[in-house]
């Protein structure tokens, strides 16, 4: 699954233990993006146009947030409220993305792409239902 929100929604829909493991795996993959992006940045600077390639500052904020979370400096009540706020904001962001999608331009651009996506989605749903029923 592409986004953390999708992983959380599908994992916790099964049960809490699966949801927690799904988030651990997804966040582990996300954490490894930091060193990967740093390496790619320096490779790009060495081989590409140095004026166009800027270091993505969100990496510092992400690494800082991970570090602060590990220090356990916030009371658990605040951490729980921040987690709830994060879940709410994720739902708002997903809804905003959904509201911003216009079907007519998508169909004009790529009917084949929409059809393929629909077929893949249907196959995924059928496989999921099959695994649940087995």
Coordinates of N, CA and C in Angstrom, one line a residue:
X1 N 0.8 -1.2 0.0 CA 0.0 0.0 0.0 C 0.9 1.2 0.0
X2 N 0.4 2.2 -0.7 CA 1.2 3.4 -0.9 C 1.4 4.3 0.3
X3 N 0.3 4.6 1.0 CA 0.3 5.7 2.0 C 0.2 5.1 3.4
X4 N 0.7 5.8 4.4 CA 0.6 5.4 5.8 C -0.9 5.3 6.2
X5 N -1.7 6.2 5.7 CA -3.1 6.2 6.0 C -3.8 4.9 5.5
X6 N -3.5 4.4 4.3 CA -4.0 3.2 3.8 C -3.6 2.0 4.6
X7 N -2.3 2.0 5.0 CA -1.8 0.9 5.8 C -2.5 0.9 7.2
X8 N -2.7 2.1 7.8 CA -3.3 2.1 9.1 C -4.8 1.7 9.0
X9 N -5.5 2.2 8.0 CA -6.9 1.8 7.9 C -7.1 0.4 7.6
X10 N -6.3 -0.2 6.8 CA -6.5 -1.6 6.5 C -6.0 -2.5 7.6
X11 N -4.9 -2.2 8.2 CA -4.3 -3.0 9.3 C -5.2 -3.0 10.5
X12 N -5.6 -1.8 11.0 CA -6.5 -1.7 12.1 C -7.9 -2.2 11.9
X13 N -8.3 -2.3 10.6 CA -9.6 -2.8 10.3 C -9.7 -4.3 10.6
X14 N -8.5 -5.0 10.5 CA -8.4 -6.4 10.9 C -8.5 -6.6 12.4
X15 N -7.5 -6.0 13.1 CA -7.5 -6.0 14.5 C -6.3 -5.1 15.0
X16 N -6.2 -4.8 16.3 CA -5.2 -3.9 16.7 C -3.7 -4.5 16.5
X17 N -3.5 -5.7 16.8 CA -2.2 -6.3 16.6 C -1.7 -6.2 15.2
X18 N -2.6 -6.6 14.2 CA -2.2 -6.5 12.8 C -1.9 -5.0 12.4
X19 N -2.8 -4.1 12.9 CA -2.6 -2.7 12.7 C -1.3 -2.2 13.2
X20 N -0.9 -2.6 14.4 CA 0.4 -2.2 14.9 C 1.5 -2.7 14.1
X21 N 1.5 -4.0 13.8 CA 2.6 -4.5 13.0 C 2.7 -3.9 11.6
X22 N 1.5 -3.6 11.0 CA 1.5 -3.0 9.7 C 2.1 -1.6 9.8
X23 N 1.8 -0.9 10.9 CA 2.4 0.5 11.0 C 3.9 0.4 11.3
X24 N 4.4 -0.6 12.1 CA 5.8 -0.8 12.3 C 6.5 -1.0 11.0
X25 N 6.0 -1.9 10.2 CA 6.7 -2.2 8.9 C 6.7 -1.0 8.0
X26 N 5.5 -0.3 7.9 CA 5.4 0.9 7.0 C 6.3 2.0 7.5
X27 N 6.3 2.3 8.8 CA 7.2 3.3 9.3 C 8.7 3.0 9.2
X28 N 9.0 1.7 9.3 CA 10.4 1.3 9.1 C 10.8 1.6 7.7
X29 N 10.0 1.4 6.7 CA 10.3 1.7 5.3 C 10.4 3.2 5.2
X30 N 9.5 4.0 5.8 CA 9.6 5.4 5.7 C 10.9 6.0 6.3
X31 N 11.3 5.4 7.5 CA 12.5 5.9 8.1 C 13.7 5.7 7.2
X32 N 13.7 4.6 6.4 CA 14.8 4.3 5.5 C 14.9 5.3 4.4
X33 N 13.8 6.0 4.2 CA 13.8 7.1 3.1 C 14.8 8.2 3.4
X34 N 15.0 8.5 4.7 CA 15.9 9.6 5.1 C 17.3 9.4 4.5
X35 N 17.9 8.3 4.9 CA 19.3 8.1 4.4 C 19.3 7.9 2.8
X36 N 18.3 7.3 2.3 CA 18.2 7.2 0.8 C 18.1 8.5 0.1
X37 N 17.3 9.4 0.6 CA 17.2 10.7 0.0 C 18.4 11.6 0.2
X38 N 19.1 11.4 1.3 CA 20.4 12.1 1.5 C 21.4 11.6 0.5
X39 N 21.5 10.3 0.3 CA 22.5 9.8 -0.7 C 22.1 10.2 -2.1
X40 N 20.8 10.1 -2.4 CA 20.4 10.6 -3.8 C 20.6 12.1 -4.0
X41 N 20.5 12.9 -3.0 CA 20.7 14.3 -3.1 C 22.2 14.5 -3.5
X42 N 23.1 13.9 -2.7 CA 24.5 14.1 -3.0 C 25.0 13.5 -4.4
X43 N 24.4 12.4 -4.8 CA 24.7 11.9 -6.1 C 24.2 12.8 -7.2
X44 N 23.0 13.4 -7.0 CA 22.4 14.3 -7.9 C 23.2 15.6 -8.0
X45 N 23.7 16.0 -6.9 CA 24.5 17.3 -6.9 C 25.9 17.1 -7.6
X46 N 26.4 15.9 -7.5 CA 27.7 15.6 -8.2 C 27.5 15.4 -9.7
X47 N 26.4 14.9 -10.1 CA 26.2 14.6 -11.5 C 25.3 15.5 -12.3
X48 N 24.5 16.3 -11.5 CA 23.5 17.1 -12.2 C 23.8 18.6 -12.1
X49 N 22.8 19.4 -12.4 CA 22.9 20.8 -12.2 C 22.7 21.2 -10.8
X50 N 23.7 21.8 -10.2 CA 23.7 22.1 -8.8 C 22.7 23.2 -8.4
X51 N 22.4 24.1 -9.3 CA 21.4 25.1 -9.0 C 20.0 24.6 -8.9
X52 N 19.6 23.6 -9.6 CA 18.3 23.1 -9.6 C 18.0 22.1 -8.4
X53 N 19.0 21.4 -7.9 CA 18.7 20.4 -6.9 C 18.9 21.1 -5.5
X54 N 17.8 21.1 -4.8 CA 17.8 21.6 -3.4 C 17.5 20.5 -2.5
X55 N 18.1 20.6 -1.3 CA 17.9 19.6 -0.3 C 16.5 19.7 0.3
X56 N 15.8 18.5 0.3 CA 14.5 18.5 0.9 C 14.5 18.7 2.4
X57 N 14.1 19.9 2.9 CA 14.1 20.2 4.3 C 13.2 19.4 5.2
X58 N 12.2 18.8 4.6 CA 11.3 18.0 5.4 C 12.0 16.8 6.0
X59 N 13.1 16.4 5.5 CA 13.9 15.3 6.0 C 14.4 15.6 7.5
X60 N 14.8 16.9 7.6 CA 15.3 17.3 9.0 C 14.1 17.3 10.0
X61 N 12.9 17.8 9.5 CA 11.8 17.8 10.4 C 11.3 16.4 10.7
X62 N 11.3 15.5 9.8 CA 10.9 14.2 10.0 C 11.9 13.5 11.0
X63 N 13.2 13.6 10.7 CA 14.2 13.0 11.6 C 14.1 13.6 13.0
X64 N 13.8 14.9 13.1 CA 13.7 15.6 14.4 C 12.4 15.0 15.2
X65 N 11.3 14.9 14.4 CA 10.1 14.3 15.1 C 10.3 12.9 15.6
X66 N 11.0 12.1 14.8 CA 11.3 10.7 15.2 C 12.2 10.7 16.5
X67 N 13.2 11.6 16.5 CA 14.1 11.7 17.6 C 13.4 12.1 18.9
X68 N 12.5 13.2 18.8 CA 11.8 13.7 19.9 C 10.8 12.6 20.4
X69 N 10.2 11.9 19.5 CA 9.3 10.9 19.9 C 10.0 9.8 20.7
X70 N 11.2 9.5 20.4 CA 12.0 8.4 21.1 C 12.4 8.9 22.5
X71 N 12.5 10.2 22.7 CA 13.0 10.7 24.0 C 11.9 10.5 25.1
X72 N 10.6 10.3 24.6 CA 9.5 10.2 25.5 C 9.4 11.4 26.5
X73 N 9.5 12.6 25.9 CA 9.5 13.8 26.7 C 8.0 14.3 27.0
X74 N 7.1 13.9 26.1 CA 5.8 14.3 26.2 C 5.0 13.3 27.1
X75 N 4.1 13.8 27.9 CA 3.2 12.9 28.7 C 2.4 12.0 27.7
X76 N 2.1 10.8 28.2 CA 1.4 9.9 27.3 C 0.0 10.4 27.0
X77 N -0.6 11.2 27.9 CA -1.9 11.8 27.5 C -1.8 12.7 26.3
X78 N -0.7 13.6 26.3 CA -0.5 14.5 25.2 C -0.2 13.7 23.9
X79 N 0.6 12.6 24.1 CA 0.9 11.8 22.9 C -0.3 11.2 22.3
X80 N -1.2 10.7 23.2 CA -2.5 10.1 22.7 C -3.3 11.1 22.0
X81 N -3.4 12.3 22.5 CA -4.2 13.4 21.9 C -3.6 13.8 20.6
X82 N -2.3 13.9 20.5 CA -1.6 14.2 19.2 C -1.8 13.1 18.2
X83 N -1.8 11.8 18.7 CA -2.1 10.7 17.7 C -3.5 10.8 17.2
X84 N -4.4 11.1 18.1 CA -5.8 11.3 17.6 C -6.0 12.4 16.7
X85 N -5.3 13.5 17.0 CA -5.3 14.7 16.1 C -4.7 14.3 14.7
X86 N -3.6 13.6 14.8 CA -3.0 13.1 13.5 C -3.9 12.2 12.7
X87 N -4.6 11.3 13.3 CA -5.6 10.5 12.6 C -6.7 11.3 12.0
X88 N -7.2 12.3 12.8 CA -8.2 13.2 12.2 C -7.7 14.0 11.0
X89 N -6.5 14.6 11.2 CA -6.0 15.3 10.1 C -5.7 14.5 8.8
X90 N -5.3 13.2 9.1 CA -5.1 12.3 7.9 C -6.4 12.1 7.2
X91 N -7.5 11.9 8.0 CA -8.8 11.7 7.4 C -9.2 12.9 6.6
X92 N -9.0 14.1 7.2 CA -9.3 15.3 6.5 C -8.5 15.5 5.2
X93 N -7.3 15.1 5.2 CA -6.4 15.2 4.0 C -6.9 14.2 3.0
X94 N -7.2 13.0 3.4 CA -7.7 12.0 2.4 C -9.0 12.5 1.8
X95 N -9.9 13.1 2.6 CA -11.2 13.6 2.1 C -10.9 14.7 1.1
X96 N -10.0 15.6 1.5 CA -9.7 16.7 0.6 C -9.2 16.3 -0.8
X97 N -8.3 15.2 -0.7 CA -7.8 14.7 -2.0 C -9.0 14.1 -2.8
X98 N -9.9 13.4 -2.1 CA -11.0 12.8 -2.8 C -11.9 13.8 -3.4
X99 N -12.2 14.9 -2.7 CA -13.1 16.0 -3.1 C -12.5 16.7 -4.3
X100 N -11.1 16.8 -4.4 CA -10.5 17.5 -5.5 C -10.4 16.7 -6.8
X101 N -10.7 15.4 -6.7 CA -10.6 14.6 -7.9 C -11.9 14.9 -8.8
X102 N -11.6 15.2 -10.1 CA -12.7 15.4 -11.0 C -12.6 14.2 -12.0
X103 N -13.7 13.5 -12.1 CA -13.8 12.3 -12.9 C -13.7 12.6 -14.4
X104 N -14.5 13.6 -14.9 CA -14.5 13.9 -16.3 C -13.2 14.1 -16.9
X105 N -12.3 15.0 -16.3 CA -11.0 15.2 -16.9 C -10.1 13.9 -16.9
X106 N -10.3 13.1 -15.9 CA -9.6 11.8 -15.8 C -10.0 10.9 -17.0
X107 N -11.3 10.8 -17.2 CA -11.8 10.0 -18.3 C -11.3 10.5 -19.7
X108 N -11.2 11.8 -19.8 CA -10.7 12.4 -21.0 C -9.2 12.1 -21.3
X109 N -8.5 12.1 -20.2 CA -7.0 11.9 -20.3 C -6.7 10.4 -20.6
X110 N -7.3 9.5 -19.8 CA -6.9 8.1 -20.0 C -8.0 7.2 -19.5
X111 N -8.8 6.8 -20.5 CA -9.9 5.8 -20.2 C -9.2 4.4 -19.9
X112 N -8.2 4.1 -20.7 CA -7.5 2.8 -20.5 C -6.9 2.7 -19.1
X113 N -6.3 3.8 -18.7 CA -5.7 3.8 -17.3 C -6.7 3.6 -16.2
X114 N -7.9 4.3 -16.4 CA -8.9 4.2 -15.4 C -9.5 2.7 -15.4
X115 N -9.6 2.2 -16.6 CA -10.1 0.8 -16.7 C -9.1 -0.2 -16.1
X116 N -7.8 0.0 -16.3 CA -6.8 -0.9 -15.7 C -6.8 -0.8 -14.2
X117 N -6.9 0.5 -13.7 CA -6.9 0.7 -12.3 C -8.1 0.0 -11.6
X118 N -9.3 0.1 -12.3 CA -10.5 -0.5 -11.8 C -10.4 -2.0 -11.8
X119 N -9.8 -2.6 -12.8 CA -9.6 -4.0 -12.9 C -8.6 -4.5 -11.8
X120 N -7.5 -3.8 -11.6 CA -6.6 -4.2 -10.6 C -7.2 -4.0 -9.2
X121 N -8.0 -3.0 -9.0 CA -8.7 -2.8 -7.7 C -9.6 -3.9 -7.4
X122 N -10.4 -4.3 -8.4 CA -11.3 -5.4 -8.3 C -10.6 -6.7 -7.9
X123 N -9.5 -7.0 -8.6 CA -8.7 -8.2 -8.3 C -8.2 -8.2 -6.9
X124 N -7.7 -7.0 -6.4 CA -7.2 -6.9 -5.0 C -8.4 -7.2 -4.0
X125 N -9.5 -6.6 -4.3 CA -10.7 -6.8 -3.4 C -11.0 -8.3 -3.4
X126 N -11.1 -8.9 -4.6 CA -11.4 -10.4 -4.6 C -10.4 -11.2 -3.9
X127 N -9.1 -10.9 -4.0 CA -8.0 -11.6 -3.3 C -8.2 -11.4 -1.8
X128 N -8.4 -10.2 -1.4 CA -8.6 -9.9 0.0 C -9.8 -10.7 0.6
X129 N -10.9 -10.7 -0.1 CA -12.1 -11.4 0.4 C -11.7 -12.9 0.4
X130 N -11.0 -13.4 -0.6 CA -10.6 -14.8 -0.6 C -9.8 -15.2 0.6
X131 N -8.8 -14.3 0.9 CA -7.9 -14.6 2.0 C -8.7 -14.6 3.3
X132 N -9.6 -13.6 3.5 CA -10.4 -13.5 4.7 C -11.3 -14.8 4.9
X133 N -11.8 -15.2 3.8 CA -12.7 -16.4 3.9 C -12.0 -17.7 4.1
X134 N -10.8 -17.8 3.7 CA -10.0 -19.1 3.8 C -9.6 -19.4 5.2

